[in-house]
């Protein structure tokens, strides 16, 4: 290199970063030559680029430690970290791109500076020789030493740039590994989500099938219960048919309840009617008169209940109402009763069920209009109540009105005197 005739003050490279360009020892070399100024500007640009590269390397080191820490945290919760990782990957890629641009810029400067330095050295050497002559060798030697220092600094900056680039490549490899791991996690997640969706669909299908089977079970159970109820009703009806030993405990008008009504008749309505008749007819046999009323009503109820009963029912079913109204009461079917036993049993059960409802109509038909007192009317109505319910039983209840028979304490109550035989009732 040609010797320069101008002495310049040497500068040392500093990385403290306190000054704007990062080189606190930087001083302008005062010269009136345009080439000197361009040389100083290029050197300053190189130092500025080196400073930026240094800062970028520091940022990359910080970012690398941050990525390592986030990678460890990602291993603990990969699902959550995948989103954060993507964000940091984007930031890192941007910073990496910026660092790569700076490295390229520095590389260009590093390739350009030696050529320009040679050109500047050659031109400046010529100018200095012309200006100062040969006696300025010492000054040129100092400038050569300064150029050598800058070349060393540039070489160090290039080495730092290469190191940072290697670190950047290493970080990029780590990022690529994390990206691949993240992709695998996404695939596993998609696989698990698919399996979960299939399992949920299976659960829904099983729930639907269970609900359908439960509905079928409830329907079949209801049908079975209904069939058992109807079968039990039919069986119970057949068992009770003309069998006084079998009683329907759900029937409020079963024989034992009718016997209780008979006892209440004697305790209440019979006593009131007796007192009323005794006041009006003290010389008459009032007991016998009351017995005759009960006996007469009982006979009429039995006749109304069973005389040609099924024949009337069959006639009512077979003939229209208009025919019955026009030709009554002489019209009768020529053929015999064809109602089956099951039909007859159902008809009798239906009549027993409807007996309490039609009692007011039976009372109007049987109670005498010549009754002179309310007490006697109540006695008539109660007799109709007891006798009609007794008559429609299957078989009908029997009332014993024959005097002189042996007194049975399980069937009769004592009235005025005790004895072995029945006298009045």
Short mmCIF file of C-alpha atoms in Angstrom, two decimals:
data_model
loop_
_atom_site.label_atom_id
_atom_site.label_comp_id
_atom_site.label_asym_id
_atom_site.label_seq_id
_atom_site.Cartn_x
_atom_site.Cartn_y
_atom_site.Cartn_z
CA UNK A 1 0.00 0.00 0.00
CA UNK A 2 1.22 3.43 -0.84
CA UNK A 3 2.30 5.61 2.00
CA UNK A 4 0.02 8.47 2.95
CA UNK A 5 1.44 11.85 3.79
CA UNK A 6 -1.14 12.75 6.33
CA UNK A 7 -1.12 11.62 9.92
CA UNK A 8 -4.45 10.53 11.37
CA UNK A 9 -5.33 9.74 14.88
CA UNK A 10 -6.09 6.00 15.39
CA UNK A 11 -9.32 4.82 16.93
CA UNK A 12 -10.10 1.76 19.02
CA UNK A 13 -13.31 -0.27 18.48
CA UNK A 14 -15.69 -0.18 21.45
CA UNK A 15 -18.83 -2.35 21.96
CA UNK A 16 -20.29 -0.53 24.94
CA UNK A 17 -23.09 0.87 22.83
CA UNK A 18 -23.15 4.18 24.73
CA UNK A 19 -22.62 6.35 21.68
CA UNK A 20 -24.83 6.47 18.64
CA UNK A 21 -22.54 4.53 16.30
CA UNK A 22 -21.23 2.14 18.98
CA UNK A 23 -17.57 3.33 18.57
CA UNK A 24 -16.81 5.92 21.26
CA UNK A 25 -13.28 6.43 19.91
CA UNK A 26 -14.54 7.49 16.53
CA UNK A 27 -13.33 10.92 15.41
CA UNK A 28 -13.63 12.69 12.13
CA UNK A 29 -10.48 12.92 10.08
CA UNK A 30 -10.35 16.47 8.93
CA UNK A 31 -9.31 16.67 5.36
CA UNK A 32 -10.14 18.88 2.52
CA UNK A 33 -10.19 16.08 0.02
CA UNK A 34 -13.47 14.60 -1.23
CA UNK A 35 -12.02 11.09 -1.30
CA UNK A 36 -11.05 11.34 2.37
CA UNK A 37 -14.56 12.32 3.23
CA UNK A 38 -16.03 9.40 1.26
CA UNK A 39 -13.61 7.05 2.91
CA UNK A 40 -14.61 8.28 6.36
CA UNK A 41 -18.30 7.93 5.49
CA UNK A 42 -17.83 4.33 4.33
CA UNK A 43 -15.89 3.49 7.44
CA UNK A 44 -18.58 5.01 9.59
CA UNK A 45 -21.23 3.05 7.72
CA UNK A 46 -19.26 -0.12 8.27
CA UNK A 47 -18.98 0.62 11.98
CA UNK A 48 -22.69 1.40 12.15
CA UNK A 49 -23.52 -1.83 10.34
CA UNK A 50 -21.15 -3.72 12.65
CA UNK A 51 -22.86 -2.16 15.65
CA UNK A 52 -26.27 -3.12 14.31
CA UNK A 53 -25.01 -6.62 13.66
CA UNK A 54 -23.70 -6.80 17.22
CA UNK A 55 -27.04 -5.63 18.61
CA UNK A 56 -28.82 -8.14 16.39
CA UNK A 57 -26.60 -10.92 17.73
CA UNK A 58 -27.42 -9.84 21.28
CA UNK A 59 -31.11 -9.81 20.44
CA UNK A 60 -30.76 -13.23 18.84
CA UNK A 61 -29.07 -14.55 21.97
CA UNK A 62 -31.88 -13.18 24.12
CA UNK A 63 -34.43 -14.53 21.69
CA UNK A 64 -32.70 -17.92 21.73
CA UNK A 65 -32.90 -18.14 25.52
CA UNK A 66 -36.51 -17.00 25.35
CA UNK A 67 -37.29 -19.69 22.76
CA UNK A 68 -35.57 -22.35 24.89
CA UNK A 69 -37.61 -21.28 27.91
CA UNK A 70 -40.81 -21.27 25.87
CA UNK A 71 -39.93 -24.66 24.41
CA UNK A 72 -39.61 -26.12 27.93
CA UNK A 73 -42.89 -24.55 28.85
CA UNK A 74 -44.40 -25.86 25.63
CA UNK A 75 -43.49 -29.42 26.66
CA UNK A 76 -45.62 -29.00 29.79
CA UNK A 77 -48.64 -27.73 27.95
CA UNK A 78 -48.26 -28.28 24.22
CA UNK A 79 -51.79 -27.39 23.33
CA UNK A 80 -51.54 -23.92 24.87
CA UNK A 81 -47.93 -23.31 23.79
CA UNK A 82 -48.58 -24.07 20.15
CA UNK A 83 -50.41 -20.76 19.75
CA UNK A 84 -47.74 -18.81 21.62
CA UNK A 85 -45.03 -20.55 19.66
CA UNK A 86 -46.58 -19.55 16.37
CA UNK A 87 -46.60 -15.94 17.53
CA UNK A 88 -42.93 -16.04 18.62
CA UNK A 89 -42.02 -17.89 15.47
CA UNK A 90 -43.47 -15.05 13.46
CA UNK A 91 -41.58 -12.46 15.53
CA UNK A 92 -38.41 -14.49 15.29
CA UNK A 93 -38.75 -14.88 11.54
CA UNK A 94 -39.16 -11.13 11.17
CA UNK A 95 -36.10 -10.43 13.32
CA UNK A 96 -34.17 -13.18 11.58
CA UNK A 97 -35.05 -11.69 8.21
CA UNK A 98 -33.91 -8.29 9.43
CA UNK A 99 -30.64 -9.77 10.75
CA UNK A 100 -30.06 -11.62 7.48
CA UNK A 101 -30.61 -8.38 5.58
CA UNK A 102 -28.06 -6.67 7.80
CA UNK A 103 -25.59 -9.52 7.32
CA UNK A 104 -26.02 -9.26 3.56
CA UNK A 105 -25.52 -5.51 3.76
CA UNK A 106 -22.38 -5.95 5.87
CA UNK A 107 -21.10 -8.64 3.53
CA UNK A 108 -21.54 -6.30 0.60
CA UNK A 109 -19.71 -3.59 2.51
CA UNK A 110 -16.98 -6.04 3.46
CA UNK A 111 -16.49 -6.99 -0.19
CA UNK A 112 -16.66 -3.40 -1.35
CA UNK A 113 -14.47 -1.74 1.28
CA UNK A 114 -11.14 -3.43 0.39
CA UNK A 115 -11.47 -2.43 -3.24
CA UNK A 116 -12.41 1.11 -2.33
CA UNK A 117 -9.64 1.23 0.23
CA UNK A 118 -7.12 0.23 -2.43
CA UNK A 119 -8.48 2.82 -4.82
CA UNK A 120 -8.51 5.46 -2.11
CA UNK A 121 -5.03 4.49 -1.06
CA UNK A 122 -3.77 4.78 -4.59
CA UNK A 123 -5.47 8.11 -5.31
CA UNK A 124 -4.67 9.54 -1.94
CA UNK A 125 -1.06 8.42 -2.22
CA UNK A 126 -0.71 10.21 -5.49
CA UNK A 127 -2.34 13.33 -4.14
CA UNK A 128 -0.30 13.28 -0.99
CA UNK A 129 2.89 12.81 -2.92
CA UNK A 130 2.04 15.73 -5.09
CA UNK A 131 0.99 17.87 -2.15
CA UNK A 132 3.47 17.10 0.53
CA UNK A 133 6.30 15.43 -1.30
CA UNK A 134 8.45 12.59 -0.28
CA UNK A 135 9.28 13.98 3.12
CA UNK A 136 5.92 12.92 4.63
CA UNK A 137 6.63 9.20 4.89
CA UNK A 138 6.06 9.18 8.62
CA UNK A 139 2.51 10.54 8.25
CA UNK A 140 1.66 7.97 5.58
CA UNK A 141 2.93 5.18 7.79
CA UNK A 142 0.54 6.28 10.54
CA UNK A 143 -2.37 6.26 8.13
CA UNK A 144 -1.45 2.77 6.97
CA UNK A 145 -1.46 1.64 10.59
CA UNK A 146 -4.92 3.16 11.00
CA UNK A 147 -6.19 1.33 7.90
CA UNK A 148 -4.79 -1.89 9.26
CA UNK A 149 -6.69 -1.35 12.51
CA UNK A 150 -9.93 -0.81 10.64
CA UNK A 151 -9.36 -3.94 8.61
CA UNK A 152 -8.89 -5.91 11.81
CA UNK A 153 -12.11 -4.46 13.17
CA UNK A 154 -13.93 -5.30 9.97
CA UNK A 155 -12.52 -8.83 10.10
CA UNK A 156 -13.75 -9.20 13.67
CA UNK A 157 -17.15 -7.84 12.65
CA UNK A 158 -17.27 -10.37 9.82
CA UNK A 159 -16.38 -13.18 12.20
CA UNK A 160 -19.08 -12.01 14.59
CA UNK A 161 -21.49 -11.89 11.67
CA UNK A 162 -20.58 -15.46 10.72
CA UNK A 163 -21.04 -16.58 14.33
CA UNK A 164 -24.38 -14.85 14.53
CA UNK A 165 -25.39 -16.41 11.24
CA UNK A 166 -24.42 -19.84 12.60
CA UNK A 167 -26.45 -19.16 15.74
CA UNK A 168 -29.31 -17.99 13.56
CA UNK A 169 -29.14 -21.21 11.54
CA UNK A 170 -29.08 -23.23 14.76
CA UNK A 171 -32.10 -21.35 16.04
CA UNK A 172 -33.80 -21.86 12.70
CA UNK A 173 -33.17 -25.60 12.98
CA UNK A 174 -34.66 -25.58 16.46
CA UNK A 175 -37.66 -23.66 15.20
CA UNK A 176 -38.09 -26.11 12.34
CA UNK A 177 -37.94 -28.96 14.84
CA UNK A 178 -40.55 -27.26 17.00
CA UNK A 179 -42.71 -26.67 13.93
CA UNK A 180 -42.48 -30.35 13.00
CA UNK A 181 -43.30 -31.34 16.57
CA UNK A 182 -46.20 -28.90 16.54
CA UNK A 183 -47.46 -30.41 13.28
CA UNK A 184 -47.28 -33.87 14.82
CA UNK A 185 -49.19 -32.62 17.84
CA UNK A 186 -51.82 -31.13 15.54
CA UNK A 187 -52.13 -34.45 13.74
CA UNK A 188 -52.48 -36.28 17.07
CA UNK A 189 -55.03 -33.71 18.18
CA UNK A 190 -57.02 -34.16 14.97
CA UNK A 191 -56.85 -37.93 15.42
CA UNK A 192 -58.06 -37.70 19.02
CA UNK A 193 -60.82 -35.28 18.04
CA UNK A 194 -61.97 -37.67 15.34
CA UNK A 195 -61.95 -40.59 17.79
CA UNK A 196 -63.81 -38.45 20.32
CA UNK A 197 -66.43 -37.49 17.74
CA UNK A 198 -66.87 -41.15 16.80
CA UNK A 199 -67.20 -42.10 20.47
CA UNK A 200 -69.75 -39.32 21.06
CA UNK A 201 -71.73 -40.53 18.05
CA UNK A 202 -71.64 -44.07 19.42
CA UNK A 203 -72.90 -42.78 22.76
CA UNK A 204 -75.74 -40.90 21.04
CA UNK A 205 -76.64 -44.01 19.05
CA UNK A 206 -76.63 -46.13 22.21
CA UNK A 207 -78.74 -43.54 24.02
CA UNK A 208 -81.24 -43.51 21.16
CA UNK A 209 -81.34 -47.30 21.13
CA UNK A 210 -81.76 -47.38 24.91
CA UNK A 211 -84.62 -44.87 24.72
CA UNK A 212 -86.29 -46.91 21.99
CA UNK A 213 -85.94 -50.14 23.95
CA UNK A 214 -87.24 -48.40 27.07
CA UNK A 215 -90.29 -47.11 25.19
CA UNK A 216 -90.93 -50.59 23.81
CA UNK A 217 -90.49 -52.08 27.27
CA UNK A 218 -92.90 -49.58 28.85
CA UNK A 219 -95.43 -50.14 26.07
CA UNK A 220 -95.20 -53.91 26.33
CA UNK A 221 -95.38 -53.72 30.11
CA UNK A 222 -98.47 -51.51 29.94
CA UNK A 223 -100.07 -53.91 27.46
CA UNK A 224 -99.15 -56.84 29.70
CA UNK A 225 -100.57 -55.11 32.78
CA UNK A 226 -103.75 -54.26 30.88
CA UNK A 227 -104.07 -57.84 29.66
CA UNK A 228 -103.46 -59.17 33.17
CA UNK A 229 -106.04 -56.75 34.55
CA UNK A 230 -108.62 -57.80 32.00
CA UNK A 231 -107.74 -61.46 32.50
CA UNK A 232 -107.97 -61.05 36.25
CA UNK A 233 -111.32 -59.31 35.89
CA UNK A 234 -112.63 -62.08 33.65
CA UNK A 235 -111.28 -64.79 35.96
CA UNK A 236 -112.66 -63.03 39.02
CA UNK A 237 -116.01 -62.60 37.30
CA UNK A 238 -116.12 -66.29 36.42
CA UNK A 239 -115.18 -67.27 39.96
CA UNK A 240 -117.83 -64.99 41.49
CA UNK A 241 -120.49 -66.09 39.03
CA UNK A 242 -123.31 -67.52 41.17
CA UNK A 243 -120.80 -68.17 43.98
CA UNK A 244 -121.72 -66.47 47.28
CA UNK A 245 -118.49 -67.61 48.95
CA UNK A 246 -116.36 -65.30 46.78
CA UNK A 247 -116.74 -61.57 47.38
CA UNK A 248 -115.20 -58.65 45.54
CA UNK A 249 -113.58 -56.62 48.30
CA UNK A 250 -113.48 -53.55 46.05
CA UNK A 251 -117.30 -53.59 45.79
CA UNK A 252 -118.83 -51.14 48.28
CA UNK A 253 -122.17 -52.97 47.94
CA UNK A 254 -120.95 -56.52 48.55
CA UNK A 255 -123.15 -58.79 50.76
CA UNK A 256 -121.43 -57.93 54.04
CA UNK A 257 -121.96 -54.21 53.38
CA UNK A 258 -125.64 -54.86 52.56
CA UNK A 259 -125.97 -56.73 55.88
CA UNK A 260 -124.55 -53.66 57.61
CA UNK A 261 -127.15 -51.50 55.83
CA UNK A 262 -129.84 -53.89 57.11
CA UNK A 263 -128.57 -53.45 60.67
CA UNK A 264 -128.54 -49.67 60.22
CA UNK A 265 -132.12 -49.86 58.91
CA UNK A 266 -133.24 -51.40 62.20
CA UNK A 267 -131.23 -48.96 64.34
CA UNK A 268 -132.38 -45.80 62.55
CA UNK A 269 -135.28 -45.75 60.06
CA UNK A 270 -137.15 -48.71 61.65
CA UNK A 271 -137.08 -47.07 65.09
CA UNK A 272 -138.24 -43.68 63.76
CA UNK A 273 -141.06 -45.28 61.75
CA UNK A 274 -142.12 -47.36 64.76
CA UNK A 275 -142.40 -44.27 66.95
CA UNK A 276 -144.38 -42.41 64.27
CA UNK A 277 -146.86 -45.27 63.77
CA UNK A 278 -147.22 -45.85 67.49
CA UNK A 279 -148.43 -42.29 67.96
CA UNK A 280 -151.07 -42.60 65.24
CA UNK A 281 -152.12 -46.25 65.72
CA UNK A 282 -151.38 -47.35 69.28
CA UNK A 283 -153.59 -50.46 69.11
CA UNK A 284 -152.17 -51.89 65.86
CA UNK A 285 -149.42 -54.49 65.59
CA UNK A 286 -146.81 -52.02 64.41
CA UNK A 287 -143.96 -54.54 64.33
CA UNK A 288 -145.85 -56.84 61.99
CA UNK A 289 -146.83 -53.92 59.79
CA UNK A 290 -143.21 -52.82 59.39
CA UNK A 291 -142.18 -56.41 58.69
CA UNK A 292 -144.84 -56.68 56.00
CA UNK A 293 -143.58 -53.49 54.33
CA UNK A 294 -140.04 -54.90 54.17
CA UNK A 295 -141.28 -58.30 52.99
CA UNK A 296 -143.43 -56.77 50.23
CA UNK A 297 -140.63 -54.55 48.95
CA UNK A 298 -138.18 -57.47 48.99
CA UNK A 299 -140.51 -59.67 46.91
CA UNK A 300 -141.14 -56.93 44.36
CA UNK A 301 -137.41 -56.16 44.05
CA UNK A 302 -136.60 -59.83 43.44
CA UNK A 303 -139.35 -60.07 40.84
CA UNK A 304 -138.20 -56.90 39.03
CA UNK A 305 -134.59 -58.05 39.14
CA UNK A 306 -134.91 -61.61 37.85
CA UNK A 307 -138.28 -62.21 36.21
CA UNK A 308 -137.52 -62.67 32.48
CA UNK A 309 -134.45 -60.52 33.00
CA UNK A 310 -132.17 -61.93 30.30
CA UNK A 311 -135.09 -62.29 27.91
CA UNK A 312 -135.83 -58.58 28.27
CA UNK A 313 -132.15 -57.74 27.81
CA UNK A 314 -131.87 -59.84 24.67
CA UNK A 315 -135.10 -58.37 23.29
CA UNK A 316 -133.82 -54.84 23.93
CA UNK A 317 -130.61 -55.68 22.11
CA UNK A 318 -132.23 -57.38 19.14
CA UNK A 319 -135.26 -55.15 18.48
CA UNK A 320 -135.18 -51.44 17.68
CA UNK A 321 -136.60 -49.02 20.21
CA UNK A 322 -139.46 -47.99 17.85
CA UNK A 323 -140.66 -51.59 17.57
CA UNK A 324 -140.59 -52.09 21.33
CA UNK A 325 -142.53 -48.88 21.93
CA UNK A 326 -145.20 -49.70 19.32
CA UNK A 327 -145.85 -53.36 20.14
CA UNK A 328 -145.14 -53.52 23.89
CA UNK A 329 -145.68 -55.50 26.00
CA UNK A 330 -146.90 -58.47 23.92
CA UNK A 331 -143.99 -58.66 21.48
CA UNK A 332 -141.45 -61.31 22.44
CA UNK A 333 -138.77 -63.09 20.38
CA UNK A 334 -139.77 -66.55 19.19
CA UNK A 335 -136.32 -68.05 19.76
CA UNK A 336 -134.69 -68.88 23.08
CA UNK A 337 -132.09 -66.84 24.91
CA UNK A 338 -128.76 -67.10 23.15
CA UNK A 339 -126.67 -64.98 25.51
CA UNK A 340 -123.57 -66.89 26.59
CA UNK A 341 -122.62 -67.33 30.22
CA UNK A 342 -119.83 -64.79 29.79
CA UNK A 343 -122.33 -62.27 28.40
CA UNK A 344 -124.81 -62.96 31.20
CA UNK A 345 -122.05 -62.56 33.81
CA UNK A 346 -120.97 -59.24 32.30
CA UNK A 347 -124.60 -58.05 32.22
CA UNK A 348 -125.07 -58.96 35.89
CA UNK A 349 -121.83 -57.19 36.82
CA UNK A 350 -122.94 -54.13 34.88
CA UNK A 351 -126.31 -54.09 36.67
CA UNK A 352 -124.61 -54.36 40.07
CA UNK A 353 -122.36 -51.47 39.13
CA UNK A 354 -125.33 -49.31 38.07
CA UNK A 355 -127.65 -50.31 40.95
CA UNK A 356 -126.86 -47.33 43.26
CA UNK A 357 -127.45 -44.91 40.39
CA UNK A 358 -130.98 -46.07 39.55
CA UNK A 359 -132.15 -46.41 43.19
CA UNK A 360 -134.17 -43.15 43.08
CA UNK A 361 -136.15 -44.52 40.11
CA UNK A 362 -136.83 -47.84 41.90
CA UNK A 363 -137.91 -45.95 45.03
CA UNK A 364 -140.46 -43.90 43.07
CA UNK A 365 -141.85 -47.10 41.58
CA UNK A 366 -142.16 -49.01 44.88
CA UNK A 367 -142.85 -46.46 47.59
CA UNK A 368 -146.56 -46.06 48.28
CA UNK A 369 -148.06 -42.63 47.71
CA UNK A 370 -150.33 -43.06 50.75
CA UNK A 371 -147.46 -42.75 53.25
CA UNK A 372 -148.56 -40.32 55.95
CA UNK A 373 -145.24 -39.34 57.57
CA UNK A 374 -141.69 -38.49 56.64
CA UNK A 375 -140.37 -41.15 59.01
CA UNK A 376 -142.35 -43.85 57.23
CA UNK A 377 -141.23 -42.52 53.82
CA UNK A 378 -137.61 -42.73 54.94
CA UNK A 379 -138.27 -46.31 56.09
CA UNK A 380 -139.76 -47.20 52.67
CA UNK A 381 -136.79 -45.69 50.83
CA UNK A 382 -134.27 -47.46 53.02
CA UNK A 383 -136.09 -50.78 52.53
CA UNK A 384 -135.95 -50.28 48.75
CA UNK A 385 -132.26 -49.44 49.02
CA UNK A 386 -131.43 -52.62 50.96
CA UNK A 387 -133.77 -54.94 49.06
CA UNK A 388 -132.75 -53.78 45.55
CA UNK A 389 -129.03 -54.08 46.30
CA UNK A 390 -129.69 -57.53 47.79
CA UNK A 391 -131.76 -58.60 44.77
CA UNK A 392 -129.14 -57.73 42.13
CA UNK A 393 -126.41 -59.75 43.85
CA UNK A 394 -125.23 -62.94 42.18
CA UNK A 395 -126.79 -65.02 43.66
CA UNK A 396 -129.43 -62.77 45.32
CA UNK A 397 -129.38 -62.36 49.09
CA UNK A 398 -132.08 -64.23 50.97
CA UNK A 399 -134.30 -62.77 53.72
CA UNK A 400 -136.04 -65.22 56.07
CA UNK A 401 -139.56 -64.14 57.14
CA UNK A 402 -140.82 -67.55 58.41
CA UNK A 403 -141.64 -67.50 62.17
CA UNK A 404 -141.21 -70.55 64.40
CA UNK A 405 -137.74 -71.47 63.20
CA UNK A 406 -134.90 -71.96 65.60
CA UNK A 407 -133.26 -68.68 66.60
CA UNK A 408 -129.73 -68.34 65.11
CA UNK A 409 -127.71 -65.68 66.92
CA UNK A 410 -125.36 -65.36 63.92
CA UNK A 411 -128.30 -64.27 61.72
CA UNK A 412 -130.72 -62.48 64.07
CA UNK A 413 -130.62 -60.01 66.94
CA UNK A 414 -132.72 -60.15 70.13
CA UNK A 415 -135.56 -57.67 70.21
CA UNK A 416 -137.69 -57.57 73.36
CA UNK A 417 -137.24 -61.07 74.80
CA UNK A 418 -134.87 -63.94 74.37
CA UNK A 419 -135.86 -67.45 73.35
CA UNK A 420 -134.93 -70.46 71.20
CA UNK A 421 -137.36 -69.66 68.33
CA UNK A 422 -138.21 -66.76 66.05
CA UNK A 423 -141.68 -65.34 66.70
CA UNK A 424 -142.21 -62.16 64.73
CA UNK A 425 -139.44 -62.00 62.16
#
